[in-house]
XYZ file of C-alpha atoms in Angstrom:
342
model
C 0.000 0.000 0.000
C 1.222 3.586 -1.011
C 0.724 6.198 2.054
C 0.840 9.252 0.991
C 2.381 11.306 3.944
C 2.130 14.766 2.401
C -1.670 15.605 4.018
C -1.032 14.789 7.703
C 2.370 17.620 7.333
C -0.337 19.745 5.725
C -2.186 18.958 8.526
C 0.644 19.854 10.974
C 1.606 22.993 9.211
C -2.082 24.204 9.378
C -1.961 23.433 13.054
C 1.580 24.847 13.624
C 0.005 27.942 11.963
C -3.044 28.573 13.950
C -1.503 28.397 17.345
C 1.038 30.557 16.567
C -1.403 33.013 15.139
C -3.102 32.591 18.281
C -0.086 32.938 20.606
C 0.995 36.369 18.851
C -2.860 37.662 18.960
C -3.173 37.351 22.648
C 0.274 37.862 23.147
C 0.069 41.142 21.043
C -3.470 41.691 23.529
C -1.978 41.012 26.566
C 1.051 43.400 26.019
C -0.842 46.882 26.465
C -2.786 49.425 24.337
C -1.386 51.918 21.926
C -1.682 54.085 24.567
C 0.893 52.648 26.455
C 3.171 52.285 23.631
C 6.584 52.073 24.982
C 8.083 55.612 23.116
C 4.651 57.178 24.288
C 5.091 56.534 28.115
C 6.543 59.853 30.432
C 7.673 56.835 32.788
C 8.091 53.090 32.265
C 6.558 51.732 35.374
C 5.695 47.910 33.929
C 9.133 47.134 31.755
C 7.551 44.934 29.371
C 9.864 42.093 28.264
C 9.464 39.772 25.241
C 11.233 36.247 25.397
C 10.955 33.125 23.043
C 8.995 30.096 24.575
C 6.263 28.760 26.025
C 6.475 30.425 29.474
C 6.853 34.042 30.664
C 10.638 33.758 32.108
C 13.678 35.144 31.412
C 16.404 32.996 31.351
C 19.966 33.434 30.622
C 22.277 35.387 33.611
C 19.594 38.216 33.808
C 16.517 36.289 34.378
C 19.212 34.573 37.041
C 19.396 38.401 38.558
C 15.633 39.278 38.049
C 14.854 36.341 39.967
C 16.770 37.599 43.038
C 14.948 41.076 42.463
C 17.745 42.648 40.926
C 16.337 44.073 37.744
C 13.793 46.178 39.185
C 16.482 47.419 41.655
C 18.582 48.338 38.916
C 15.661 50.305 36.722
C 13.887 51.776 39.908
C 15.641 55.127 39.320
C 13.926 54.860 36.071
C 10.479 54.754 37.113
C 10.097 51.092 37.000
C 8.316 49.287 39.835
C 6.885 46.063 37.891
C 8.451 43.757 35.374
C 6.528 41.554 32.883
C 7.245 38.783 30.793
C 5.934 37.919 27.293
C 6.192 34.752 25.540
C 6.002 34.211 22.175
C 6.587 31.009 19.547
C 9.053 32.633 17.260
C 11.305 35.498 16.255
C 8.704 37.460 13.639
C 5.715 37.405 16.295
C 8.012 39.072 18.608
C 9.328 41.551 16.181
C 6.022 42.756 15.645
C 5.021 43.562 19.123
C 8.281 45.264 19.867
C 7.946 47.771 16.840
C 4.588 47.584 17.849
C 5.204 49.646 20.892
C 3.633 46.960 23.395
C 7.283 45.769 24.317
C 9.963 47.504 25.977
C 12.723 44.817 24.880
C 13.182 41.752 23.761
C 15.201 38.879 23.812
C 15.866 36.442 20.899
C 17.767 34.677 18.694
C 20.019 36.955 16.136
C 18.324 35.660 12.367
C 15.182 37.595 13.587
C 16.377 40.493 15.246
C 18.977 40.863 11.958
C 16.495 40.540 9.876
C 13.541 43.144 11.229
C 16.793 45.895 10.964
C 17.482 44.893 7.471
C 13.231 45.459 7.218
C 13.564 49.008 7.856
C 12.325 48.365 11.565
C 14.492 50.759 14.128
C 15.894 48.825 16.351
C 19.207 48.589 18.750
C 21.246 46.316 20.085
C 21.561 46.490 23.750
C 23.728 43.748 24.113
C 24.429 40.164 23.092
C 22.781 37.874 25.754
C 24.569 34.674 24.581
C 26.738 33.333 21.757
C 28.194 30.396 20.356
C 24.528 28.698 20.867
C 24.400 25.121 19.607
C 22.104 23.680 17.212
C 21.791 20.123 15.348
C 19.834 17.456 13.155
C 18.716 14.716 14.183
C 16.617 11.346 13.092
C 14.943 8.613 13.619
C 16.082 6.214 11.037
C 19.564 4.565 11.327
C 20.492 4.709 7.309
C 19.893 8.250 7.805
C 23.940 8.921 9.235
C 25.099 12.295 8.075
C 23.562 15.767 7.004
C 24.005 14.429 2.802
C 21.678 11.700 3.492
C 18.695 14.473 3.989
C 19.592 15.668 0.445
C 15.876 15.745 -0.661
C 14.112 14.568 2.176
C 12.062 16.476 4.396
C 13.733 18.322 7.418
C 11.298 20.153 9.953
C 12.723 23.579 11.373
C 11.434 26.727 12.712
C 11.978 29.125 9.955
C 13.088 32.543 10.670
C 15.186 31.133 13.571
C 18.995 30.980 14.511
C 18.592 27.235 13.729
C 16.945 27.617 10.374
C 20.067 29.927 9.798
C 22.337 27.188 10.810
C 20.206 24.306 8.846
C 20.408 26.505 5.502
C 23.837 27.469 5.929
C 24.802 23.838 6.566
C 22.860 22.173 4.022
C 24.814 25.077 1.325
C 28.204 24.150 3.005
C 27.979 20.407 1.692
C 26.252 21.498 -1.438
C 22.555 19.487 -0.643
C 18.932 20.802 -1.027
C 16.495 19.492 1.535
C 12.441 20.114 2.163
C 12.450 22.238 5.142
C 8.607 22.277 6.575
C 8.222 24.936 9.400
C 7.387 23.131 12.612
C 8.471 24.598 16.069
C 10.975 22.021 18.217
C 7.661 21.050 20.770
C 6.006 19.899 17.474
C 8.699 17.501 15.641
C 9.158 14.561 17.840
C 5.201 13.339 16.572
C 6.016 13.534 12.611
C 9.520 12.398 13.192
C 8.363 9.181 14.867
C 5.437 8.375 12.082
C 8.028 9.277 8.947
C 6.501 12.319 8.018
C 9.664 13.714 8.288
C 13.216 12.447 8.307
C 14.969 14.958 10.508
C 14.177 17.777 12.791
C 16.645 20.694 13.236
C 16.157 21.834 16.687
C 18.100 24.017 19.766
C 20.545 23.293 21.721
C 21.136 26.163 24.040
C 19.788 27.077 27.547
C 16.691 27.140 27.963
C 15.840 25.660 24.532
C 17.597 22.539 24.974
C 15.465 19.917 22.260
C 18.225 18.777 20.928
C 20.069 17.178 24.278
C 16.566 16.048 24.992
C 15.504 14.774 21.713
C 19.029 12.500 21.732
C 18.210 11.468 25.182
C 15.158 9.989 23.602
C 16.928 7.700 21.355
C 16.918 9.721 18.219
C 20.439 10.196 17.056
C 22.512 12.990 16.128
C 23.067 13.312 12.322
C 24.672 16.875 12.315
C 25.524 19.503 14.597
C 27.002 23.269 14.806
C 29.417 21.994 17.531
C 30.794 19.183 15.875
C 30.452 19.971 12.106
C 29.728 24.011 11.271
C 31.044 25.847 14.248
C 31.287 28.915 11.914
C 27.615 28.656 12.096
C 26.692 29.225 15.886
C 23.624 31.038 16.740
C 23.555 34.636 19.358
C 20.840 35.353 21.623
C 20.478 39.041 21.816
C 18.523 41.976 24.059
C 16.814 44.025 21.163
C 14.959 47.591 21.992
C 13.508 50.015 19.543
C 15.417 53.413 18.927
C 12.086 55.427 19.854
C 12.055 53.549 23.287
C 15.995 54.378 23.814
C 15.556 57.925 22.371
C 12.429 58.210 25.441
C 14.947 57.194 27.730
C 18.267 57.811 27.079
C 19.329 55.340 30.809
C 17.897 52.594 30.047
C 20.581 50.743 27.664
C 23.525 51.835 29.943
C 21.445 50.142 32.885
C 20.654 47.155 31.163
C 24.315 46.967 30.270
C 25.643 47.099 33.907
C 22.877 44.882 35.265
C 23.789 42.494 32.481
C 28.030 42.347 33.393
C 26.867 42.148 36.963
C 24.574 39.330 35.877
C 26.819 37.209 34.146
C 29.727 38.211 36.454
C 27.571 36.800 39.252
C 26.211 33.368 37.117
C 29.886 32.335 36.360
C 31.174 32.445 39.707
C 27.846 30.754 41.129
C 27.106 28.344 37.798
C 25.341 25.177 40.182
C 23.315 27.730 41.962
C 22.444 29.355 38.331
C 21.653 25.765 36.847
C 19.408 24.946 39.383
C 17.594 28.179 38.329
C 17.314 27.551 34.782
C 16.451 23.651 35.963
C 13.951 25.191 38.103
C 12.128 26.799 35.072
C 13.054 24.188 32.525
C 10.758 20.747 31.631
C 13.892 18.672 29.824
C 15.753 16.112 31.812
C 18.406 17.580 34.082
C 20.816 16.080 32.060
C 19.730 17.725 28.957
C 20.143 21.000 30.772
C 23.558 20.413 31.850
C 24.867 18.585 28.761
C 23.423 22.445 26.954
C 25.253 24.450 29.310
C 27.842 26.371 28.041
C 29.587 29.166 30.459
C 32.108 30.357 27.526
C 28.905 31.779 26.008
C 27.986 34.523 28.743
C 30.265 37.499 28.435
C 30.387 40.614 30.901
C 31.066 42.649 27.656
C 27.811 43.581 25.951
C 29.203 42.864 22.258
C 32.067 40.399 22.437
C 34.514 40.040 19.308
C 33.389 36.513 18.863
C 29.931 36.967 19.107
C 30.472 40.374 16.390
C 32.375 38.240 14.151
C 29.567 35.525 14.518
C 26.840 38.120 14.113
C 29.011 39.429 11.008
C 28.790 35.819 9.769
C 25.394 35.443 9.885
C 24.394 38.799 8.355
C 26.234 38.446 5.420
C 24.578 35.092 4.678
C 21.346 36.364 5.296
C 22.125 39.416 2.874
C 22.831 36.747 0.056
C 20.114 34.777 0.785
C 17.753 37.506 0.541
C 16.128 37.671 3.935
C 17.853 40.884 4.804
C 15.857 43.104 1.848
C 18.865 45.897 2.660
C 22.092 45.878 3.859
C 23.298 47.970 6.895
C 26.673 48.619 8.848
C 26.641 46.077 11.864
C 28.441 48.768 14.206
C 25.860 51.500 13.707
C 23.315 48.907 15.015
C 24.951 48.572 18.360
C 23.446 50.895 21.219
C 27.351 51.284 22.303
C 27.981 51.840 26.496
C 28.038 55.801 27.433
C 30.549 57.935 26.191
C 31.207 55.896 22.836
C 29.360 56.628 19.681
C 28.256 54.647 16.751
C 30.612 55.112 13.703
């Protein structure tokens, strides 16, 4: 019997869809009124924060700090008494809030923030939150061995993320073409399992640590930025929109401190700050662990190596075409007080 597997990834896809149409609606709701619009506000009061995932945490070194009540003791001077977190499923969803003027900042992976700057969208960069992020394929079937075998078969991926950058770039690098169907990590293992697809490109960075968990699952690593396309390592970075810096001309220099102190703090406490992240994470302990990656945190809010991987991945998304027009890197950078953008 022929099975034709192409309507149940429809299926998916249409599913995929709707939620996250959903998730950015209510998000979007949720996050405040034009009125409040973050460039509109005399004094911040509620920072509004947009993350990636499916609950309203920060993670990383800062979300470490915020959890011992030090971010609204560094922006109290500022006006702000409350902090709140917004989740969202991907990169774009989040984009549009934040130019939206219902977020203060956000914090993502760099393909989307790179790309809403090359869309005309005025935004900074407050700092990089993490670099040298992981990312990797993996399958199901045991024929399926390295990243050539995919070469026409269907690869799920969340598109417009740092892993769909890494998947594309890798799939160029050995010169193979591959079906890449949009599904968020929390909605591969299912189509992996039946067949519907043959390998699922997922994250493998605190707190999105799918593929650790995936492999402890059985399925087995076919491909990975760690162990075949280092050059292709993802950033996590703290985005704000110019009109929200221009309102408040403190807040970036703030954020940067609180961040050096943050990560400052993490690295010379890293069990205490695992057992945070554990704390707020549903993979395995051992996932968590095998995903963390201290080297990654810098006190410096734009490390050379994550610039030079930012560079990296800007250029490639020039070619590509996602980025519709080019732009100098540095004069993106919301540089520390005193400097000034070239």
């Amino acid at each position: 019997m022929n099975i034709d597997l192409r309507t149940p990834i429809r299926r998916v896809k249409r599913t995929v869809a709707v939620l996250a149409a959903a998730s950015a609606v209510m998000a979007l709701a949720a996050c405040g009124s034009d009125e409040s619009s973050s460039a509109q506000r005399d004094v911040i009061d509620t920072l509004r924060i947009g993350v990636i995932g499916s609950s309203n945490v920060i993670a990383g070194p800062v979300g470490f700090a915020h959890s011992r009540g030090e971010l609204i003791e560094a922006f109290a001077p500022l006006g702000v008494s409350k902090v709140e977190v917004f989740s969202f499923p991907n990169g774009p969803d989040l984009n549009q809030a934040l130019i939206g003027g219902r977020l203060d900042v956000a914090s993502y992976g760099d393909t989307p923030a790179l790309v809403a700057r090359g869309s005309g969208l005025q935004t900074r960069l407050v700092a990089v939150q993490q670099f040298d992020n992981d990312a990797g394929v993996v399958a199901k079937d045991p024929s399926i061995k390295t990243l050539k075998d995919l070469a026409g078969r269907n690869i799920g991926v969340p598109k417009g993320s740092y892993i769909d950058r890494y998947l594309q770039g890798a799939l160029a690098e050995e010169g193979i073409s591959a079906n890449l169907i949009h599904l968020y990590p929390a909605d591969q293992e299912a189509p992996l399992n039946s067949g519907e697809i043959d390998g699922a490109a997922l994250p493998g960075v605190i707190p999105s640590v799918q593929l650790q968990a995936f492999e402890a699952k059985g399925f087995h690593l076919v491909d990975s930025v760690y162990r075949d396309h280092p050059n292709l390592a993802g950033t996590s970075v703290t985005v704000s929109s110019e009109d929200f810096l221009a309102k408040n001309p403190e807040f970036a220099p703030t954020w940067q401190k609180l961040h050096a102190g943050a990560v400052q703090y993490a690295k010379a406490h890293w069990d205490e700050y695992l057992q945070f992240e554990l704390a707020n994470s549903k993979a395995p302990e051992a996932a968590v662990r095998a995903a963390a990656n201290p080297d990654g945190y810098s006190e410096d809010p734009f490390p050379a190596q994550a610039v030079e991987l930012l560079t990296g991945t800007k250029a490639f998304l020039v070619e590509q075409g996602s980025i519709k027009a080019d732009f100098d890197l540095d004069t993106w950078f919301q540089l520390p007080s005193g400097d000034k953008n070239p």
